[in-house]
Short mmCIF file of C-alpha atoms in Angstrom, two decimals:
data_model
loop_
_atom_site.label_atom_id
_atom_site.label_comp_id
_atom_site.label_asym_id
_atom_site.label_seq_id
_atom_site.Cartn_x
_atom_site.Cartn_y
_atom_site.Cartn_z
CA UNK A 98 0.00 0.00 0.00
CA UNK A 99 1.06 3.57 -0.64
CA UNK A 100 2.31 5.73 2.24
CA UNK A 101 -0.16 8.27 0.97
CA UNK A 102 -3.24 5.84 1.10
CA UNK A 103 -1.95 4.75 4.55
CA UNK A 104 -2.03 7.49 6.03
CA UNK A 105 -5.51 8.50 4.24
CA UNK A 106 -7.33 5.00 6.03
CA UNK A 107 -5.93 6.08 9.33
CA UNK A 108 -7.36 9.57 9.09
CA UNK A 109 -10.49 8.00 7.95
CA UNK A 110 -10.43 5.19 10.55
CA UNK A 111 -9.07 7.44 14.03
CA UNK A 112 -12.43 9.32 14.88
CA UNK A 113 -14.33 5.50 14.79
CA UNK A 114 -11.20 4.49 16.65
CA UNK A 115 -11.69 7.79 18.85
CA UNK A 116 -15.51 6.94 19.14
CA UNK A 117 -15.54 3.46 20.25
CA UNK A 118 -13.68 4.23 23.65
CA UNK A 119 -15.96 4.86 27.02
CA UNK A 120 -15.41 7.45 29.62
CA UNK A 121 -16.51 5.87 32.86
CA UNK A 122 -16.90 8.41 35.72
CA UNK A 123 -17.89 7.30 39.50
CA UNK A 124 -17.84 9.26 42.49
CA UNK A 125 -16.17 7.99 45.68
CA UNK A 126 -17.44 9.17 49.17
CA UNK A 127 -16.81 6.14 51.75
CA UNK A 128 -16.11 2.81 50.33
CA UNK A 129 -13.19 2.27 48.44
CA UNK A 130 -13.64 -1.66 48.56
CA UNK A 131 -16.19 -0.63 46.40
CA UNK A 132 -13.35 0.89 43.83
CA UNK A 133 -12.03 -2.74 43.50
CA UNK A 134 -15.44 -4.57 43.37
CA UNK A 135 -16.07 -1.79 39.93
CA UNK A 136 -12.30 -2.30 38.90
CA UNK A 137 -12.48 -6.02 38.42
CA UNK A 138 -16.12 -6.17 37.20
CA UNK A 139 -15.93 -3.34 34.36
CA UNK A 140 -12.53 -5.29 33.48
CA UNK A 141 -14.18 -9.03 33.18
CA UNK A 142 -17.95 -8.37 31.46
CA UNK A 143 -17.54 -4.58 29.64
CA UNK A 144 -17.49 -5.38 26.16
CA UNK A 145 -16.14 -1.91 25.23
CA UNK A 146 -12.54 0.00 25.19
CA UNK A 147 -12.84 2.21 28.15
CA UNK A 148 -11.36 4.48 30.44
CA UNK A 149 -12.16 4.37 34.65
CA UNK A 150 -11.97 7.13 36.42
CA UNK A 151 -12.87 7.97 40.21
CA UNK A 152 -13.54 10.84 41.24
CA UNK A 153 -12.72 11.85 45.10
CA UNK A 154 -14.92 13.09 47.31
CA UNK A 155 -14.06 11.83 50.87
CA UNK A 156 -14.79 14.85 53.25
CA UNK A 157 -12.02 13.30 55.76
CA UNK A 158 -8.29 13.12 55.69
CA UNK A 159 -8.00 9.36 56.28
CA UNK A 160 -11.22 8.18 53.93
CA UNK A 161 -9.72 10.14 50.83
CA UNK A 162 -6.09 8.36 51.70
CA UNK A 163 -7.91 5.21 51.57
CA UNK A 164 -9.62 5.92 48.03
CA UNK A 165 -6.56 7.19 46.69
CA UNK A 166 -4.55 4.47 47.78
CA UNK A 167 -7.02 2.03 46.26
CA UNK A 168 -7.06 3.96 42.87
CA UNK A 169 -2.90 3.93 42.95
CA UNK A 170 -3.26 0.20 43.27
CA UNK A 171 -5.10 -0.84 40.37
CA UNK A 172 -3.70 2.12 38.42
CA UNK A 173 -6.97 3.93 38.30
CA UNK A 174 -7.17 7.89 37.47
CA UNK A 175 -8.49 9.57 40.25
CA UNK A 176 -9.33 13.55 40.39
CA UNK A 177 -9.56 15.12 44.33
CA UNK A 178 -13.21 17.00 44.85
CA UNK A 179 -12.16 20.17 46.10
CA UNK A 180 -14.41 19.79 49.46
CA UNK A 181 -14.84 23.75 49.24
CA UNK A 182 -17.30 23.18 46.35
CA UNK A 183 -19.68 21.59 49.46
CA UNK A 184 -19.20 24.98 51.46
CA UNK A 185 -20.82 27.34 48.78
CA UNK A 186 -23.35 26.94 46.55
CA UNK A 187 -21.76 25.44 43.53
CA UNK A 188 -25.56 24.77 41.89
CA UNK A 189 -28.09 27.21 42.73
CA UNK A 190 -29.81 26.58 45.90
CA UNK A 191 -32.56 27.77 47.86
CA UNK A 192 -32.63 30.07 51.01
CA UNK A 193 -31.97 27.41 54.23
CA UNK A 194 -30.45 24.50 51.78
CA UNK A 195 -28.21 22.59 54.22
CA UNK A 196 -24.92 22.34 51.53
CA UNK A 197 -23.49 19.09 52.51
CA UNK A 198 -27.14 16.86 52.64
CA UNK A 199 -26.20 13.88 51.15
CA UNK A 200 -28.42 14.82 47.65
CA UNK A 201 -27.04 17.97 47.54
CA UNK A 202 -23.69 16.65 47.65
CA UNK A 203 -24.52 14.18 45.23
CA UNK A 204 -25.96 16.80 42.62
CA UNK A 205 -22.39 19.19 43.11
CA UNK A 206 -19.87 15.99 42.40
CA UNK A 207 -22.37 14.75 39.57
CA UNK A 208 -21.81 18.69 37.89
CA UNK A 209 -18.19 19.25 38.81
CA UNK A 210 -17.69 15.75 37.10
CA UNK A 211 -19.04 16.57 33.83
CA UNK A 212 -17.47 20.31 34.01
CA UNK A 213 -14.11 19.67 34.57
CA UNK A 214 -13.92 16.44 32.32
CA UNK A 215 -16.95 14.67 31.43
CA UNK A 216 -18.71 17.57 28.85
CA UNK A 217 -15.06 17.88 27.06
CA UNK A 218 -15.09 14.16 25.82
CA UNK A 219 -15.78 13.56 22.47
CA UNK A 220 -17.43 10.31 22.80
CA UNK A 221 -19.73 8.19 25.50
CA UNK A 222 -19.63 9.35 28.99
CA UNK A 223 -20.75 6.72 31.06
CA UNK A 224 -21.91 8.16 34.97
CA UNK A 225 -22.03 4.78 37.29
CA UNK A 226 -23.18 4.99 40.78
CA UNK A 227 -20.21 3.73 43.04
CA UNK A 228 -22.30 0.65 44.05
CA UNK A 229 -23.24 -0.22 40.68
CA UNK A 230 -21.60 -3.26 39.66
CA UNK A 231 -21.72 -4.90 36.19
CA UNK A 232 -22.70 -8.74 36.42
CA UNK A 233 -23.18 -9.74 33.11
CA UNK A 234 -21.23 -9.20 29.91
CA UNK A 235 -21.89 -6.16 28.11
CA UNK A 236 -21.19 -3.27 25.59
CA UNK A 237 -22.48 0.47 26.11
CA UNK A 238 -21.75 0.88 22.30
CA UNK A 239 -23.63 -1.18 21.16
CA UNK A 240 -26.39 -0.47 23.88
CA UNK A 241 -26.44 3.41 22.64
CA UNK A 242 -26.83 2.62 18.82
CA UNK A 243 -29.63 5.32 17.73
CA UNK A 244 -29.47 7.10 20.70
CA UNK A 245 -27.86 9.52 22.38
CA UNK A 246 -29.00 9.04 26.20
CA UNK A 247 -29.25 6.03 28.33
CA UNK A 248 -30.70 5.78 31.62
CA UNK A 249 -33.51 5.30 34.12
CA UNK A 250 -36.57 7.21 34.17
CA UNK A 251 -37.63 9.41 37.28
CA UNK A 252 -40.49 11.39 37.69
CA UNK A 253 -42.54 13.45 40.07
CA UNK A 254 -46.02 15.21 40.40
CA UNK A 255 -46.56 18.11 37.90
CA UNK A 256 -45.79 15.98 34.50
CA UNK A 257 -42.17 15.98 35.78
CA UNK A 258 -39.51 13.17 33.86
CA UNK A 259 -36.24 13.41 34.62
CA UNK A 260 -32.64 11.43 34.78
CA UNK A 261 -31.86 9.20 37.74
CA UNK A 262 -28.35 10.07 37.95
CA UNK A 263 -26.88 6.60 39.27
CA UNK A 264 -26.93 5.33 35.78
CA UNK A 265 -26.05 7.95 32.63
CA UNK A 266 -24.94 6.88 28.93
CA UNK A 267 -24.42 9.94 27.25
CA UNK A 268 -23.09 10.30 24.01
CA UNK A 269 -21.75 13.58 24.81
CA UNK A 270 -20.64 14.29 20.54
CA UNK A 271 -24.24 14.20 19.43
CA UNK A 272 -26.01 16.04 22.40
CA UNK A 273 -27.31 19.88 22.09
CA UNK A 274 -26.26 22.64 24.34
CA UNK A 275 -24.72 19.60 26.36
CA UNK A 276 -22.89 22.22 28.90
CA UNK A 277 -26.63 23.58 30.11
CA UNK A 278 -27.54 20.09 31.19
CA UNK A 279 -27.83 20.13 35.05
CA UNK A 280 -27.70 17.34 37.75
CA UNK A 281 -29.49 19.67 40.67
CA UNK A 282 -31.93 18.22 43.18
CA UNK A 283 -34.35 21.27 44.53
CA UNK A 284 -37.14 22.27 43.77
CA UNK A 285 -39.27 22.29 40.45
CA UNK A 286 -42.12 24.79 40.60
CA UNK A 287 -43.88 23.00 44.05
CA UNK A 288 -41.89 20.02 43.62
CA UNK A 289 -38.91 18.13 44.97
CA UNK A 290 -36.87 16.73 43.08
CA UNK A 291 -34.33 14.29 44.84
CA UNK A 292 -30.27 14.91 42.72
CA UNK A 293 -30.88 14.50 38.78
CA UNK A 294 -33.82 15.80 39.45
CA UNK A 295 -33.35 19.08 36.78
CA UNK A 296 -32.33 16.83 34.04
CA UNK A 297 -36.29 17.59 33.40
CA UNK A 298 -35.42 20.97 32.07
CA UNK A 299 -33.03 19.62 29.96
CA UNK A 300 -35.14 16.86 28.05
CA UNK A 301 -38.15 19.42 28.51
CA UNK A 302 -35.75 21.67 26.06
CA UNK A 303 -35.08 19.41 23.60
CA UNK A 304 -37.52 16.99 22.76
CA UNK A 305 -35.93 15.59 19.71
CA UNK A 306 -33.49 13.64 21.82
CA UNK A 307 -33.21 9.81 21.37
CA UNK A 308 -33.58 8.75 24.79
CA UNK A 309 -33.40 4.87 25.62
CA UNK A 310 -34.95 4.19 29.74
CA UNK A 311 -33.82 1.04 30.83
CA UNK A 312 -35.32 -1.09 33.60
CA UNK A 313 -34.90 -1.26 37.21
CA UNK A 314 -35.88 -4.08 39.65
CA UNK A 315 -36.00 -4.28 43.54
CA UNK A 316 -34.98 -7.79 44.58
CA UNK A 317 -36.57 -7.32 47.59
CA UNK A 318 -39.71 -6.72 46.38
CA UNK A 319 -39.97 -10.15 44.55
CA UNK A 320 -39.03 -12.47 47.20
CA UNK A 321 -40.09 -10.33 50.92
CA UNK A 322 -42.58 -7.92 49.92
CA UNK A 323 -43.42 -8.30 53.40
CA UNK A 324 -40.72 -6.24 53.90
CA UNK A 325 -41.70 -3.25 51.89
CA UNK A 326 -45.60 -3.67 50.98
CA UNK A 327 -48.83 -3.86 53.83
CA UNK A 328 -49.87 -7.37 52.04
CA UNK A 329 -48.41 -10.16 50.86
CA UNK A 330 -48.14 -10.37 47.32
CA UNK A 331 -49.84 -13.68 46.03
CA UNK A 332 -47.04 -14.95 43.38
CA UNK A 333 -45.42 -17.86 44.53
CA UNK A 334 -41.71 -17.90 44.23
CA UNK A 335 -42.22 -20.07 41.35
CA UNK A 336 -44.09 -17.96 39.63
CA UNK A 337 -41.57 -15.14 40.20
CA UNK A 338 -38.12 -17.40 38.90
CA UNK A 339 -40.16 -18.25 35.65
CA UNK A 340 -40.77 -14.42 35.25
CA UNK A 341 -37.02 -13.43 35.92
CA UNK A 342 -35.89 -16.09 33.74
CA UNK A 343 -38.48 -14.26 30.89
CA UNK A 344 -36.62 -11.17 31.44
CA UNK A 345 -33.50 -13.07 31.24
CA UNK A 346 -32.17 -12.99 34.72
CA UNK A 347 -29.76 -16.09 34.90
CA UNK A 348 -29.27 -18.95 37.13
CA UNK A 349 -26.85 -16.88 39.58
CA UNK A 350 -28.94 -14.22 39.85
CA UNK A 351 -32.09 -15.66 40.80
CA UNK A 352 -30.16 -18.28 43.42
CA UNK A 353 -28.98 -14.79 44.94
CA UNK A 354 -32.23 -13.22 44.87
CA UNK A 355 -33.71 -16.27 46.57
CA UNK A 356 -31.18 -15.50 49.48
CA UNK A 357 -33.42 -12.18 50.20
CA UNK A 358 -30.71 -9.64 50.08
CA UNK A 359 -33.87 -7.08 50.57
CA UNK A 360 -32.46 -3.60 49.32
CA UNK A 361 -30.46 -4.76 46.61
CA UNK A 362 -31.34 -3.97 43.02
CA UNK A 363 -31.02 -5.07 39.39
CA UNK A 364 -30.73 -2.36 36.44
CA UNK A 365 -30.77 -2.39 32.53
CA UNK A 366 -32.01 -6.00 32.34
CA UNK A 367 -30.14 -7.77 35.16
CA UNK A 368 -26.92 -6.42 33.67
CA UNK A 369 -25.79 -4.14 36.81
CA UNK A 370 -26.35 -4.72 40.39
CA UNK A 371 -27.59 -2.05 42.36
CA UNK A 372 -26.16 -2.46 46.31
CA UNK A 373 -28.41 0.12 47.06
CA UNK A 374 -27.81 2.48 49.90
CA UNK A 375 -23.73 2.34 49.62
CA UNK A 376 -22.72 5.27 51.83
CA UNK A 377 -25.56 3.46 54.87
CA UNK A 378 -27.55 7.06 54.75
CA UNK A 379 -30.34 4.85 55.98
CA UNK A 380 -27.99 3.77 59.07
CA UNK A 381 -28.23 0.18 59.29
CA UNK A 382 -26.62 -1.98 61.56
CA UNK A 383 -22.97 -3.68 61.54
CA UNK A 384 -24.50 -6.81 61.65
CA UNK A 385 -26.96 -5.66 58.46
CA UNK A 386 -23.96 -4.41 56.80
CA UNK A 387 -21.95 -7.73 57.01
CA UNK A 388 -24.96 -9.94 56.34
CA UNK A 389 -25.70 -8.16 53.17
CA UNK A 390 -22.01 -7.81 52.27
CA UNK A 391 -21.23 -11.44 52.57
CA UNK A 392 -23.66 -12.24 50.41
CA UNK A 393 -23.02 -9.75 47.71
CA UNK A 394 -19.28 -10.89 48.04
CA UNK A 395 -20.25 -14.20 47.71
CA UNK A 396 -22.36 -13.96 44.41
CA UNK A 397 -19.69 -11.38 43.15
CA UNK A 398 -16.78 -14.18 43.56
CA UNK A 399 -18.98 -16.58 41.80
CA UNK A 400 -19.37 -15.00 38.47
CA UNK A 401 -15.56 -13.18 38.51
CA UNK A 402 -14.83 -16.90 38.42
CA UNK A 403 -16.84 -18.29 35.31
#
């Protein structure tokens, strides 16, 4: 081949090239074990060329040595959240607005995020929740063919649709205006809106988008409604395997659902697991905590090892 055609297919062939690689942002607060658990599940079922980065936003000394130190370990990029951003309002906020309420912070590391990397990447921006954990083998490529938004859809009284922000595909070189879209919880006219929330003005402003909502699921609401509803639902657990298995949960999962981890989660047809609750804002015991972990560890071991 000629130099001059060589160098012609590799000019054609480097934005596809350019394309085809993900940016994967999470945000780190207080569990860096979960760093690893993302680390080696991203690295064994995504499908796609990628790029991890974690961003930082311990609010002690010793927690954001520990996330660091995990990041230096398996080589991951990490970025410090400059803890003055909690201090101020970095979105707009209302008069009496406590800054650092978990949502709030939430909503500022979800913005700073995009601003100082995330909007500037000319391809698919992928925003995982740090307890999100792929389980099955995937490819957000391929996912966001003839779109140019993946996530799941939130609402609220008053016609409101919005984002929620622990799972975001964008394909940030096809979206308009991308720099005005906004991660804010608050208020929307007489509504709350919990962080994501004013993603609503953004899809309000342009319509045209090709938006693709994926599915969540509640394992605890399939196997202990008690748990969560005032009466018993009437499925049998029979009749609830031979629906997963329809929506093509495999063996693995359902054995793990059948062990009642009760706040876990399932998103974008079984493909993530959602721990659900990751920074214990809901303060549940030790013993909760270690229950639930050992099972999530135990599942998680099983399919790192198939």
């Amino acid at each position: 081949m000629k130099k001059s055609n060589f160098f012609l297919l590799v000019s054609l062939l480097f934005p596809l090239i350019t394309y085809t690689k993900i940016l994967i942002i999470t945000h780190s607060y207080n569990r860096p074990e979960f760093i690893e658990i993302q680390y080696k599940t991203f690295k064994h079922f995504l499908q796609d060329e990628y790029e991890f980065v974690v961003f930082n936003d311990a609010n002690t000394a010793e927690m954001f040595r520990r996330i660091t130190a995990m990041c230096n370990h398996y080589h991951i990029r990490s970025i410090a959240i400059p803890q003055e951003i909690h201090d101020r309002p970095y979105l707009p906020r209302a008069a009496g607005d406590p800054y650092h309420r978990p949502n709030i912070r939430h909503a500022n590391v979800l913005q700073y995020s995009l601003d100082v990397l995330g909007f500037d990447f000319d391809g698919i921006v992928a925003i995982v929740d740090s307890d999100l954990f792929l389980v099955k083998p995937m490819s957000i490529s391929e996912l966001m063919v003839g779109c140019d938004i993946v996530s799941v859809q939130r609402g609220a009284p008053g016609g409101i649709t919005c984002m929620w922000p622990g799972i975001v595909f964008l394909k940030m070189d096809t979206l308009p205006d991308k720099k005005t879209l906004n991660f804010n919880c608050g208020l929307i006219g007489k509504h709350s809106v919990d962080s994501g929330g004013w993603t609503h003005y953004y899809l309000s402003q342009h319509p045209a988008l090709r938006i693709k909502w994926v599915n969540e699921l509640q394992g605890g609401r399939l196997f202990c409604p008690d748990r969560f509803d005032a009466v018993s639902s009437a499925t049998t657990i029979e009749q609830e395997i031979a629906s997963l298995r329809t929506m093509g949960f495999d063996d693995n999962q359902i054995q793990f659902l059948q062990k009642k981890p009760d706040t876990i989660g399932f998103v974008c047809d079984g493909h993530f697991l959602h721990y659900r609750a990751g920074t214990n804002y809901d303060n549940q015991s030790d013993e909760y905590l270690m229950r639930k972990r050992d099972m999530i560890n135990a599942y998680l071991n099983l399919i790192l090892q198939q």
